[in-house]
PDB file of C-alpha atoms in Angstrom:
ATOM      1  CA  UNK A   1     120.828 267.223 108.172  1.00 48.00           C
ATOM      2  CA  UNK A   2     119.031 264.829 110.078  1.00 49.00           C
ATOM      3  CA  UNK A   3     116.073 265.975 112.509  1.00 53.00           C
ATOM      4  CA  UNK A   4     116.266 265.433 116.018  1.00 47.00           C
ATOM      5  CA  UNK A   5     113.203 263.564 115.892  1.00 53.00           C
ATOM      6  CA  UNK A   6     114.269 261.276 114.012  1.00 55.00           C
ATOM      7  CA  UNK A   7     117.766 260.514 115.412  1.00 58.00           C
ATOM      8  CA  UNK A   8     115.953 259.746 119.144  1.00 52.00           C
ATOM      9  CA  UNK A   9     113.468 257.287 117.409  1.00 56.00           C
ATOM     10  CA  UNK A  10     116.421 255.410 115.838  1.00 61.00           C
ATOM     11  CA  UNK A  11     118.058 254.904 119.194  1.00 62.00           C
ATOM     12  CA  UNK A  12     115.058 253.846 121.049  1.00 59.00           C
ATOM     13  CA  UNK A  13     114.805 251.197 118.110  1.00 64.00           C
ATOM     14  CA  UNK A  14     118.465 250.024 118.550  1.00 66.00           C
ATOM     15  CA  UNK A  15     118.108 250.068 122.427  1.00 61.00           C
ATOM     16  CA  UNK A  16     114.768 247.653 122.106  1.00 63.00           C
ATOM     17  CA  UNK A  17     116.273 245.476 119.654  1.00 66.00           C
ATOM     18  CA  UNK A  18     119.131 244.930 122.130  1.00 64.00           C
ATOM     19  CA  UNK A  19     116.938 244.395 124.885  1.00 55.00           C
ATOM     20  CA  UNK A  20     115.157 241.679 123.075  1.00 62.00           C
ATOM     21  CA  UNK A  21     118.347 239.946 121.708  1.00 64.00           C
ATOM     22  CA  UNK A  22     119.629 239.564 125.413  1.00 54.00           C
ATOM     23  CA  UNK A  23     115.877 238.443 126.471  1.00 50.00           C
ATOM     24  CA  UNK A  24     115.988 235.804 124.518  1.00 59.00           C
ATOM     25  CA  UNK A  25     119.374 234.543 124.990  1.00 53.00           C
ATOM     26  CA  UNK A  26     118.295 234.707 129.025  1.00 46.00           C
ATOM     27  CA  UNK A  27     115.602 232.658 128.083  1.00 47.00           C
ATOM     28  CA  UNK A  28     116.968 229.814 125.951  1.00 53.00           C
ATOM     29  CA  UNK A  29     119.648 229.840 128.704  1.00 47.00           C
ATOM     30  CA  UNK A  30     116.774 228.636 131.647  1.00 43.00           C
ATOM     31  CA  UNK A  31     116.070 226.266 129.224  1.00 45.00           C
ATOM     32  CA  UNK A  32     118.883 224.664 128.919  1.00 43.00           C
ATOM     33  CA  UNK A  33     119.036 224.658 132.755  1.00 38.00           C
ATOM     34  CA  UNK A  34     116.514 223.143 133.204  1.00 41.00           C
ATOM     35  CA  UNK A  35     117.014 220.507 130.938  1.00 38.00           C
ATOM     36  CA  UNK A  36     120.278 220.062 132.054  1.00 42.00           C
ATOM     37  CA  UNK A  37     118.569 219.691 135.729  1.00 40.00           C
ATOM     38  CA  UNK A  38     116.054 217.358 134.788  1.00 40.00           C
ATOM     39  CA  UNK A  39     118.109 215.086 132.927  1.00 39.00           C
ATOM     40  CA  UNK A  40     120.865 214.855 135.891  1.00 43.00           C
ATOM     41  CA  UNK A  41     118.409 214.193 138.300  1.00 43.00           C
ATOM     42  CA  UNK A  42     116.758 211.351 136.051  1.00 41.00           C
ATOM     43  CA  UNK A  43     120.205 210.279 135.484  1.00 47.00           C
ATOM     44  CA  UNK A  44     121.298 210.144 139.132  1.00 82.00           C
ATOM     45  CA  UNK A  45     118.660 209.235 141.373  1.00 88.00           C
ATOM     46  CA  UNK A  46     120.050 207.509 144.254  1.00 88.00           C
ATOM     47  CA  UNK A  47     122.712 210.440 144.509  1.00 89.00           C
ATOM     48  CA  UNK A  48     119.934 213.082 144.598  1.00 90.00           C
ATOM     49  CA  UNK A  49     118.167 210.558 147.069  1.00 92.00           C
ATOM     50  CA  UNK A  50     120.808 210.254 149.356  1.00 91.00           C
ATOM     51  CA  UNK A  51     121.777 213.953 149.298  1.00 89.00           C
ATOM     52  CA  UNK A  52     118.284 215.249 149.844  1.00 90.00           C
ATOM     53  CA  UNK A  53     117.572 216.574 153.927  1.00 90.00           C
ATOM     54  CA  UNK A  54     116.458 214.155 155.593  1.00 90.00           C
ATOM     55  CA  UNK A  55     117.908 210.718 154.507  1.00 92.00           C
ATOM     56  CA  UNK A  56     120.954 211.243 156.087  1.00 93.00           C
ATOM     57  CA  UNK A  57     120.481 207.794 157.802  1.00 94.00           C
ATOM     58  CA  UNK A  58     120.364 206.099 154.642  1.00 95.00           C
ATOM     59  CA  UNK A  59     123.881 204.732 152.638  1.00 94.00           C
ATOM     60  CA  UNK A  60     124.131 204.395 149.062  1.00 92.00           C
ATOM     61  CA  UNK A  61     122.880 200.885 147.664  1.00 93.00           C
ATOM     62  CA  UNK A  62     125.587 199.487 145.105  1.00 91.00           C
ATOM     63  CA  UNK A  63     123.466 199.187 141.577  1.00 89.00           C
ATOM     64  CA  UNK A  64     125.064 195.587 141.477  1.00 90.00           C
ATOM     65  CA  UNK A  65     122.646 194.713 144.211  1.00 93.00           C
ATOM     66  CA  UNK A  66     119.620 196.761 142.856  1.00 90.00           C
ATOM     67  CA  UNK A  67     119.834 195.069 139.228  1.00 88.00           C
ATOM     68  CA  UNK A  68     120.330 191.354 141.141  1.00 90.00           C
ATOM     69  CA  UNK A  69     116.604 189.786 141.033  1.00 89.00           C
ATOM     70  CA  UNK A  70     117.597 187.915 143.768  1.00 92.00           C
ATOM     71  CA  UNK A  71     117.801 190.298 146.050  1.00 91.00           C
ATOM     72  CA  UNK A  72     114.496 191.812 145.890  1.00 92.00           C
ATOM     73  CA  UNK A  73     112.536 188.920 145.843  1.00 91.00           C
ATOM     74  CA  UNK A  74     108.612 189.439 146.692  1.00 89.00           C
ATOM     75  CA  UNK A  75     109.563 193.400 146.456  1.00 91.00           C
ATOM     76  CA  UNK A  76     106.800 193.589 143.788  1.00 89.00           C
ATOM     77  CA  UNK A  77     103.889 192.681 146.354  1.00 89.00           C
ATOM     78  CA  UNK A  78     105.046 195.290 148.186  1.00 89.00           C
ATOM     79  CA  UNK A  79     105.677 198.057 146.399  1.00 90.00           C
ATOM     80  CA  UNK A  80     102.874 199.854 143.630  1.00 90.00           C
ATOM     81  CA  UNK A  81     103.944 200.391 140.023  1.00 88.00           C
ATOM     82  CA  UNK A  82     106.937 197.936 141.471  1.00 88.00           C
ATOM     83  CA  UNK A  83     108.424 198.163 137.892  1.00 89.00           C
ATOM     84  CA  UNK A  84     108.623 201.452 136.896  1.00 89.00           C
ATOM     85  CA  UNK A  85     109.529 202.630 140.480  1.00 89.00           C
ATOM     86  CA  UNK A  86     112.404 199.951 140.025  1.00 90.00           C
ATOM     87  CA  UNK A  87     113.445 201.804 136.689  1.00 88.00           C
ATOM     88  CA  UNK A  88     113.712 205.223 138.520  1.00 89.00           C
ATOM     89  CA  UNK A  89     115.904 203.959 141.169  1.00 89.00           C
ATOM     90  CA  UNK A  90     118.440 201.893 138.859  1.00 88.00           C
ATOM     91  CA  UNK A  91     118.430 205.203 136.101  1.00 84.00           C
ATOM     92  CA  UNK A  92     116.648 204.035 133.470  1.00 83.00           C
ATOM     93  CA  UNK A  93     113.427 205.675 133.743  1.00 80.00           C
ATOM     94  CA  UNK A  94     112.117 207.014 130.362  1.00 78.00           C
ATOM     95  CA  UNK A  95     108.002 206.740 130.310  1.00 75.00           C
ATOM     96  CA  UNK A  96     106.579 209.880 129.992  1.00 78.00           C
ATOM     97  CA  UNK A  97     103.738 210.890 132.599  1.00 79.00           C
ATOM     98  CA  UNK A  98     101.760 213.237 133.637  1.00 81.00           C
ATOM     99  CA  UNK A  99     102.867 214.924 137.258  1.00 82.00           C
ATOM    100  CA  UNK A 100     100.745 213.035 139.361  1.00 88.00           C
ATOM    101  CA  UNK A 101     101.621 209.729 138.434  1.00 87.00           C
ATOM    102  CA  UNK A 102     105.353 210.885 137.963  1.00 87.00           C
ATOM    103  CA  UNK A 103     104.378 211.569 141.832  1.00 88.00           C
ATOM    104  CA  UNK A 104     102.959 208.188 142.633  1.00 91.00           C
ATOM    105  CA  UNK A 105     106.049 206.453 140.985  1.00 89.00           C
ATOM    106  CA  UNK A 106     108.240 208.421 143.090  1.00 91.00           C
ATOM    107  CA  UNK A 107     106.889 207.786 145.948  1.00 92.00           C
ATOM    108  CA  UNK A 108     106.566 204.203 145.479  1.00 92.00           C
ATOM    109  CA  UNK A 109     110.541 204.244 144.103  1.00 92.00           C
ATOM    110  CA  UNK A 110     111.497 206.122 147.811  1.00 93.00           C
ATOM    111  CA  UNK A 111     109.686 202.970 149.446  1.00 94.00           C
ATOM    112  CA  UNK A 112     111.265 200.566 147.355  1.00 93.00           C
ATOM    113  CA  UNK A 113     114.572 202.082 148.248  1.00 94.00           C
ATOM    114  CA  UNK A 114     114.188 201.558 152.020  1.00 94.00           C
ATOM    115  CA  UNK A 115     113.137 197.958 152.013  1.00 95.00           C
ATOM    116  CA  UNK A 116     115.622 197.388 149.636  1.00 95.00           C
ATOM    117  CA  UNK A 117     118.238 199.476 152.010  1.00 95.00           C
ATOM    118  CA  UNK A 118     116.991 197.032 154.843  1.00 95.00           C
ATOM    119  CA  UNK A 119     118.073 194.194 153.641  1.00 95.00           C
ATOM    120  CA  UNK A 120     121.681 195.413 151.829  1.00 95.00           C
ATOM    121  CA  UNK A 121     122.820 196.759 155.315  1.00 95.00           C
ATOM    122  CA  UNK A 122     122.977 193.160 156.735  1.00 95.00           C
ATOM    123  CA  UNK A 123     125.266 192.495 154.119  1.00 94.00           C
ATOM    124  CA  UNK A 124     129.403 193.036 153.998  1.00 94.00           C
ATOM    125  CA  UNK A 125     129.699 195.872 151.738  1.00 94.00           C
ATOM    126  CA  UNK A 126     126.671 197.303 153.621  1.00 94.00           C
ATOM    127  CA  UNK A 127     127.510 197.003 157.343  1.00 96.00           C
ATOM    128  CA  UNK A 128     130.921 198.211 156.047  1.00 95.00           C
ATOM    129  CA  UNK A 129     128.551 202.121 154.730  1.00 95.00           C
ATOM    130  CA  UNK A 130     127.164 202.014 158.312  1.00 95.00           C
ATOM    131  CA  UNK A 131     129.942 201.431 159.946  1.00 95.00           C
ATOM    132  CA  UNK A 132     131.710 204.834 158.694  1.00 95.00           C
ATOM    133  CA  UNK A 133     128.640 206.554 159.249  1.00 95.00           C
ATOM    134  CA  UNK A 134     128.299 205.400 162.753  1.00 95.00           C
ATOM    135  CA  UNK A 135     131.991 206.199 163.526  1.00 94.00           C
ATOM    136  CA  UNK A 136     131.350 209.845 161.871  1.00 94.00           C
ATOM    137  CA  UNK A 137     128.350 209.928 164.584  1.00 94.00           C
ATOM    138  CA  UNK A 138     126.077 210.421 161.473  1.00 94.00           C
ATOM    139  CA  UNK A 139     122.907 208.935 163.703  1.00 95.00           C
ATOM    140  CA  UNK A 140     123.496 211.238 166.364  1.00 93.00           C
ATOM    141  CA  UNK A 141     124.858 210.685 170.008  1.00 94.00           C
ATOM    142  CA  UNK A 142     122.983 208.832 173.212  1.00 94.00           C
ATOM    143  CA  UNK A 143     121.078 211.743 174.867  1.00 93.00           C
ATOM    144  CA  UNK A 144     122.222 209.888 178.645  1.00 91.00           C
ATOM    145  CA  UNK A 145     124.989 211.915 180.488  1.00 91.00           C
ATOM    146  CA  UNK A 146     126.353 208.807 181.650  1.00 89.00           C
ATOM    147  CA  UNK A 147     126.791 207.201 178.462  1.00 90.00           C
ATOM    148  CA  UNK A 148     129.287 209.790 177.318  1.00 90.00           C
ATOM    149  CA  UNK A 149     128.410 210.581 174.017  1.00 92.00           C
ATOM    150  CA  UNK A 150     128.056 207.110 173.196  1.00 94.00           C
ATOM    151  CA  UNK A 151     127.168 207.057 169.114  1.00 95.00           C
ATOM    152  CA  UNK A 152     123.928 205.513 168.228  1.00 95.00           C
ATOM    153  CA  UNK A 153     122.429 203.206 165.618  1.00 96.00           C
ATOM    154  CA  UNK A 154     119.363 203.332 163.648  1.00 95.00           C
ATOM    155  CA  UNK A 155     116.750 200.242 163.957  1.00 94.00           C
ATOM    156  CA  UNK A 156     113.211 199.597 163.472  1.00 94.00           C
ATOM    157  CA  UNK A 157     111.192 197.591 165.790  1.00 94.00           C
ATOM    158  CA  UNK A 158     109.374 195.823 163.646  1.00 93.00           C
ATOM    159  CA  UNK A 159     110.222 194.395 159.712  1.00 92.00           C
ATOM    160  CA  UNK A 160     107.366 194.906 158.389  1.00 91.00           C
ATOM    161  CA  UNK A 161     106.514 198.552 156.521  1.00 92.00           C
ATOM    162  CA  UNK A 162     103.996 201.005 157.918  1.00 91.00           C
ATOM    163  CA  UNK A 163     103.941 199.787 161.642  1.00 92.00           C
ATOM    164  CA  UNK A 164     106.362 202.588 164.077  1.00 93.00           C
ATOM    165  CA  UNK A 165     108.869 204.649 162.286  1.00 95.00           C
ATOM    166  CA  UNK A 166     112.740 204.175 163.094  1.00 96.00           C
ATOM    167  CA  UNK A 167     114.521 204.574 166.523  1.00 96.00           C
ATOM    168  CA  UNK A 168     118.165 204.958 167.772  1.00 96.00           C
ATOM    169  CA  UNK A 169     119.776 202.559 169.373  1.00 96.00           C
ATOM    170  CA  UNK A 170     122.644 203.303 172.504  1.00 94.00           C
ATOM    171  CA  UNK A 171     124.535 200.043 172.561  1.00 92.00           C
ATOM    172  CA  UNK A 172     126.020 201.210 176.028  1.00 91.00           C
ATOM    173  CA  UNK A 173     122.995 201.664 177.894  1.00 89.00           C
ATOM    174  CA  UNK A 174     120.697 199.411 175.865  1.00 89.00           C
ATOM    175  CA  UNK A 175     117.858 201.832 175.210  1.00 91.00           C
ATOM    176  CA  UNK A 176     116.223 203.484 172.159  1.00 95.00           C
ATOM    177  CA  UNK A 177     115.807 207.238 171.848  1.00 95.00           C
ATOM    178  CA  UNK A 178     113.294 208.926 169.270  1.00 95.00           C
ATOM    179  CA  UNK A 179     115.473 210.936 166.340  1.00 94.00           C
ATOM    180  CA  UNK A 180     115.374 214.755 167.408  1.00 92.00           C
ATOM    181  CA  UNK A 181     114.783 215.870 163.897  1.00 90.00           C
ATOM    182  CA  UNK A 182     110.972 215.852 162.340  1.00 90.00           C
ATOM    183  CA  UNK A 183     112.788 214.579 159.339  1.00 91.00           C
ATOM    184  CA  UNK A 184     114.431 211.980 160.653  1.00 93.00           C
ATOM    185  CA  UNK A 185     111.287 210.656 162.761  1.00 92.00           C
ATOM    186  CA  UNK A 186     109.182 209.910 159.911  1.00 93.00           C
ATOM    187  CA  UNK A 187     111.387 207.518 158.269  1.00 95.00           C
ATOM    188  CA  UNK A 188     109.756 203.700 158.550  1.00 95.00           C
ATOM    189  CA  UNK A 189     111.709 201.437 160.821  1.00 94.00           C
ATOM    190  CA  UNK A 190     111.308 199.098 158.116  1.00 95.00           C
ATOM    191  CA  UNK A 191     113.706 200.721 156.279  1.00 95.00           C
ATOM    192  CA  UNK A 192     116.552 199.716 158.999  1.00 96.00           C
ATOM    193  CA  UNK A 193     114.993 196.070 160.215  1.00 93.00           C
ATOM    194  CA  UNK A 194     115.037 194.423 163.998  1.00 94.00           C
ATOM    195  CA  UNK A 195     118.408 192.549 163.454  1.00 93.00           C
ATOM    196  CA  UNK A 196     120.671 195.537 161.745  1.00 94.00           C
ATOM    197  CA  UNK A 197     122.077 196.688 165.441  1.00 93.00           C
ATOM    198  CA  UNK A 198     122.717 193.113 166.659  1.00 93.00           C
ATOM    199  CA  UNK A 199     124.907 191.807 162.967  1.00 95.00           C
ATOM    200  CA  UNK A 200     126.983 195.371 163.459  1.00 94.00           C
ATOM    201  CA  UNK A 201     127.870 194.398 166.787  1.00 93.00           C
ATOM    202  CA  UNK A 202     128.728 190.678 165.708  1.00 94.00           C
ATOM    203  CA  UNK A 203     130.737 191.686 162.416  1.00 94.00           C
ATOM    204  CA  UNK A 204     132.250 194.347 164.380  1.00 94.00           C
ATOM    205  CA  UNK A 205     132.448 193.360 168.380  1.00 92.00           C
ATOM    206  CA  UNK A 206     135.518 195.314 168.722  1.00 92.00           C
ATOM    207  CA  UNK A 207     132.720 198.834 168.436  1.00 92.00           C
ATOM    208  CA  UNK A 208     130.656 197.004 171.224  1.00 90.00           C
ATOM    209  CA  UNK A 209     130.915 199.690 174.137  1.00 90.00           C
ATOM    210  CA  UNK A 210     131.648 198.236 177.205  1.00 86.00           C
ATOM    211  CA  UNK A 211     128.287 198.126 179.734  1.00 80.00           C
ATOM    212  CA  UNK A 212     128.067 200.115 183.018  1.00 73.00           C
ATOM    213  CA  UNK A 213     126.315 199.936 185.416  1.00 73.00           C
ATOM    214  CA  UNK A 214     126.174 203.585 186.659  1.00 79.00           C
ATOM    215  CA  UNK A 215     122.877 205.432 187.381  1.00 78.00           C
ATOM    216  CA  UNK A 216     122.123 209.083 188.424  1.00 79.00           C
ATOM    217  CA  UNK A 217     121.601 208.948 192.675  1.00 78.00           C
ATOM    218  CA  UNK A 218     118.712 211.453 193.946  1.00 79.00           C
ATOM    219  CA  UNK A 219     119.913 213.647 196.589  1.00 83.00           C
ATOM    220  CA  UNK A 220     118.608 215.887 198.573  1.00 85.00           C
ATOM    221  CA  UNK A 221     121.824 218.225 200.829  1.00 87.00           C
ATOM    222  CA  UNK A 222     124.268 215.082 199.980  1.00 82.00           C
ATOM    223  CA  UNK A 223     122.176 212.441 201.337  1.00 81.00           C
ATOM    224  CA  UNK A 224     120.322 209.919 199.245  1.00 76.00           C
ATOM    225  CA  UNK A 225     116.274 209.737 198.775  1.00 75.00           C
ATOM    226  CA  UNK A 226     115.094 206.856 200.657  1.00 75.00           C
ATOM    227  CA  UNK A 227     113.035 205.555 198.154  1.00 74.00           C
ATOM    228  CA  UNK A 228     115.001 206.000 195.522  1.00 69.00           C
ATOM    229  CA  UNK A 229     118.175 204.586 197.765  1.00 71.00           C
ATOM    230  CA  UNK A 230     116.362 201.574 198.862  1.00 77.00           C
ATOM    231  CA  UNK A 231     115.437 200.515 194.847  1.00 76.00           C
ATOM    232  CA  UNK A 232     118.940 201.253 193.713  1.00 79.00           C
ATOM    233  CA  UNK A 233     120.398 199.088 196.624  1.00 80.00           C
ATOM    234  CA  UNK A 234     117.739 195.899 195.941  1.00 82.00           C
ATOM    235  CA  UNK A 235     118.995 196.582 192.088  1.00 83.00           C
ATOM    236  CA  UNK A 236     122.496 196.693 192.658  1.00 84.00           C
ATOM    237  CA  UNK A 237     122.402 193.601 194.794  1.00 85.00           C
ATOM    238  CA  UNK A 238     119.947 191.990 191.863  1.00 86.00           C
ATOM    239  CA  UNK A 239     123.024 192.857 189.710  1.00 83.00           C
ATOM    240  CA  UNK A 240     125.235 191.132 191.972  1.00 84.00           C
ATOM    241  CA  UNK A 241     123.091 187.539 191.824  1.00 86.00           C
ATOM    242  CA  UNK A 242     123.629 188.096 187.903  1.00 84.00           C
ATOM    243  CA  UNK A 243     126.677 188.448 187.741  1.00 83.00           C
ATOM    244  CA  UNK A 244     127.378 185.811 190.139  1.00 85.00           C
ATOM    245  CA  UNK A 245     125.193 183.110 187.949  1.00 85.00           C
ATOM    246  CA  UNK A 246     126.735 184.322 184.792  1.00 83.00           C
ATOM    247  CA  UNK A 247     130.068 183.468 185.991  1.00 83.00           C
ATOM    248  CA  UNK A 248     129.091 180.061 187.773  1.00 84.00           C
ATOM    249  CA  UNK A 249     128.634 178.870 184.073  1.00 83.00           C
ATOM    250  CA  UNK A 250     131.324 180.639 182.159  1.00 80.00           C
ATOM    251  CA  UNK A 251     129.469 183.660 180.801  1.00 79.00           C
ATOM    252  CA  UNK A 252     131.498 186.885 180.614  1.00 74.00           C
ATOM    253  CA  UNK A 253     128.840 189.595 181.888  1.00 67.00           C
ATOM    254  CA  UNK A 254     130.582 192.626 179.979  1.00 67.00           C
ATOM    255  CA  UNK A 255     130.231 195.516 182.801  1.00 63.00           C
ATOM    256  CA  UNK A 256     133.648 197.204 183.039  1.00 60.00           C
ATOM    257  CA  UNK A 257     133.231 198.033 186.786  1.00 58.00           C
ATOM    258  CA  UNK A 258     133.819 194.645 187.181  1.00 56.00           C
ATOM    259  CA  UNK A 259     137.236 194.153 186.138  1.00 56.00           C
ATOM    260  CA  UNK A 260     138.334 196.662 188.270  1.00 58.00           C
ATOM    261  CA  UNK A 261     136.542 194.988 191.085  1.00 59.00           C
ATOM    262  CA  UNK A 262     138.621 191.631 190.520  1.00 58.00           C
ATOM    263  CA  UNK A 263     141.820 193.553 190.409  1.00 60.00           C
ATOM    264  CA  UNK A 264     140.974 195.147 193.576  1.00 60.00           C
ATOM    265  CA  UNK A 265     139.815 191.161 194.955  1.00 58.00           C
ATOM    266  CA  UNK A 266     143.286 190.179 194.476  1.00 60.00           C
ATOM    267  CA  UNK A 267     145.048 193.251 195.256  1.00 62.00           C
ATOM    268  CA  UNK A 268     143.234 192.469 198.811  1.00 57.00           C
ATOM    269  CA  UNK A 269     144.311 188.882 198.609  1.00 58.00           C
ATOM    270  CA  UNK A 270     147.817 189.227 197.793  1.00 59.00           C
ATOM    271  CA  UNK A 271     148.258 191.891 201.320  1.00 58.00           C
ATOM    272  CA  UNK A 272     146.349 188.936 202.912  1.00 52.00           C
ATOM    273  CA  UNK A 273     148.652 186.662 202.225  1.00 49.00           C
ATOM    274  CA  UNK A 274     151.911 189.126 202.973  1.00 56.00           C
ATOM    275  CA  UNK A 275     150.098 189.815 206.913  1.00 54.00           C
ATOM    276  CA  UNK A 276     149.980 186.531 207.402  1.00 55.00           C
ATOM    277  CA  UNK A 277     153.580 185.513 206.562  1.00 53.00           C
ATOM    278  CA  UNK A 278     154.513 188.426 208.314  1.00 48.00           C
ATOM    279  CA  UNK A 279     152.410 186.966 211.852  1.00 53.00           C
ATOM    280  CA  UNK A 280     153.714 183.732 211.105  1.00 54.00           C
ATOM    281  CA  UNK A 281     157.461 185.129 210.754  1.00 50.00           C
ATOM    282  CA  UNK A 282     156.790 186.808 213.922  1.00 44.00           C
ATOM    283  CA  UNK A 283     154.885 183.763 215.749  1.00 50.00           C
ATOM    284  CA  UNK A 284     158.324 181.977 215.170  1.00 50.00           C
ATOM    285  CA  UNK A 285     160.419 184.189 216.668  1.00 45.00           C
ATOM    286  CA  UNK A 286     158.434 183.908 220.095  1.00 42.00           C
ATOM    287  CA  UNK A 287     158.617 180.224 220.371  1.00 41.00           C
ATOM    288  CA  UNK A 288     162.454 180.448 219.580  1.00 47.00           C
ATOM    289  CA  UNK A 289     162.838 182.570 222.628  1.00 41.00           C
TER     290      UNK A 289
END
C-alpha cells in the first residue's frame, strides 16, 4: 500500500508538468502572433498607414502610381534613404535593421507618402478618393454658423515640405480654419498642395456651394452698433459696385441673394407695367366722356 507521502508528491509532479506543457504552448502561441503581426504589417503598409489615428485626411495611393517612376520624379532629393523608404511603402521591404534605422526609414517612408499623396490627388482616380471623403464630411465641417455646416477641404499654403502644416478650406465663405484635432494639425500642408481645393471645384463645379453674402449684425436692444452698422453698410454698397462691374462685362458673380433680387426686379417691373395700362385704360375713358 502506497504511503501518503508519496501519493501527494506524485500529484504535485503531474500538476507541474501540466502547468509547464500549457506554458509553453502560451508561449509559442505569442510567437506566432507576433510574427503573424509583423509580417502583415510589412506586408500591408499603406493599409496600416491609412488606418492609423490621425491620417484620416489622407486616401489610399493606387500601387500603379507608386511603382510608375514617372510620377515621383526628383522624390529622391527630397526624401532620406529615398529607396528603401520607397520599398516600405510599395511592400517589398526585406533589409534587416536595427530599430533605429528601421525608425529613420519609417519616417522618411511617412514623408514620402505625403508628397507623393500631393500630387496623386490632382489626378482623376484621386480627386475621385477626395471627393467621397469630402461628401462623408471626413475633413470636418466650416466652424461659421452662417455657412451651415458647409463641408471643408484640406490644403496647404505652400508646396513646398516643412513650411505651415495643413488647413481647411470652407468653399462657401472662402476662409481657412485650423484642424481641431492635435493630430490632424501637425500634418504638412505639403502633403495636400496650394491647387488641390481649386481642381476639386473645377472637376466637380456642381459641389461648388453657392456664395452669400450674409454676416452676423451687432446689436445692442434690436438696434445696430454704429460702428459696426456704418462698415457693414460702406461693405454692402462696395458689394454692390462689384457686382455691378462683374455684370457690365458678362461675369456671373455667384452670390445666391442675387437671383432672388432679379426675380424680385422683375416681379416689380411686370406690376409697373400692369398700373400703367391700367391709368392709361382709365385716361381713355375720361377723354371719351
Amino acid at each position: 500500500m502506497p504511503s501518503v507521502s508519496g501519493t501527494v508528491l506524485e500529484d504535485r509532479d503531474e500538476a507541474i508538468s501540466s502547468v509547464t506543457e500549457k506554458l509553453d504552448t502560451l508561449l509559442n502561441g505569442m510567437d506566432d502572433f507576433n510574427s503573424d503581426t509583423d509580417s502583415d504589417y510589412t506586408s500591408y503598409w499603406r493599409d496600416w498607414f491609412i488606418s492609423s489615428k490621425g491620417n484620416e485626411y489622407f486616401c489610399e495611393i493606387d500601387e500603379d502610381y507608386l511603382t510608375d517612376r514617372f510620377n515621383l520624379t526628383g522624390l529622391n532629393q527630397e526624401v532620406e534613404h529615398y529607396n528603401h523608404a520607397l520599398d516600405l511603402v510599395t511592400d517589398v521591404f526585406d533589409v534587416e535593421c536595427d530599430d533605429d534605422m528601421r525608425a529613420q526609414i519609417e519616417k522618411s517612408a511617412r514623408h514620402l507618402y505625403g508628397l507623393v499623396h500631393a500630387r496623386y490627388i490632382v489626378t482623376t482616380r484621386g480627386l475621385a478618393k477626395m471627393m467621397e471623403k469630402y461628401k462623408k464630411y471626413d475633413f470636418g465641417k466650416c466652424p461659421r454658423v452662417i455657412c451651415n455646416q458647409q463641408p471643408l477641404l484640406p490644403m496647404g499654403q505652400h508646396d513646398s515640405p516643412c513650411v505651415s502644416t495643413v488647413k481647411l478650406y470652407c468653399a462657401k465663405c472662402e476662409d481657412l480654419y485650423n484642424p481641431k484635432s492635435s493630430r490632424h494639425a501637425c500634418i504638412d500642408g505639403a502633403y495636400f498642395g496650394t491647387s488641390f481645393h481649386n481642381i476639386m471645384f473645377q472637376v466637380y463645379p456642381a459641389m461648388l456651394p453657392p456664395k452669400s453674402s450674409r454676416r452676423y449684425e451687432p446689436r445692442v436692444f434690436g438696434f445696430k452698433v454704429h460702428a459696426h452698422a456704418a462698415l457693414a453698410r460702406w461693405q454692402e454698397e462696395e458689394r454692390v459696385k462689384m457686382c455691378r462691374r462683374l455684370k457690365d462685362v458678362g461675369i456671373e458673380t455667384g452670390f445666391e441673394e442675387e437671383e432672388e433680387e432679379e426675380e424680385e426686379m422683375e416681379e416689380d417691373e411686370a406690376g409697373l407695367v400692369e398700373e400703367e395700362g391700367i391709368d392709361d385704360m382709365f385716361e381713355g375713358r375720361l377723354v371719351q366722356v
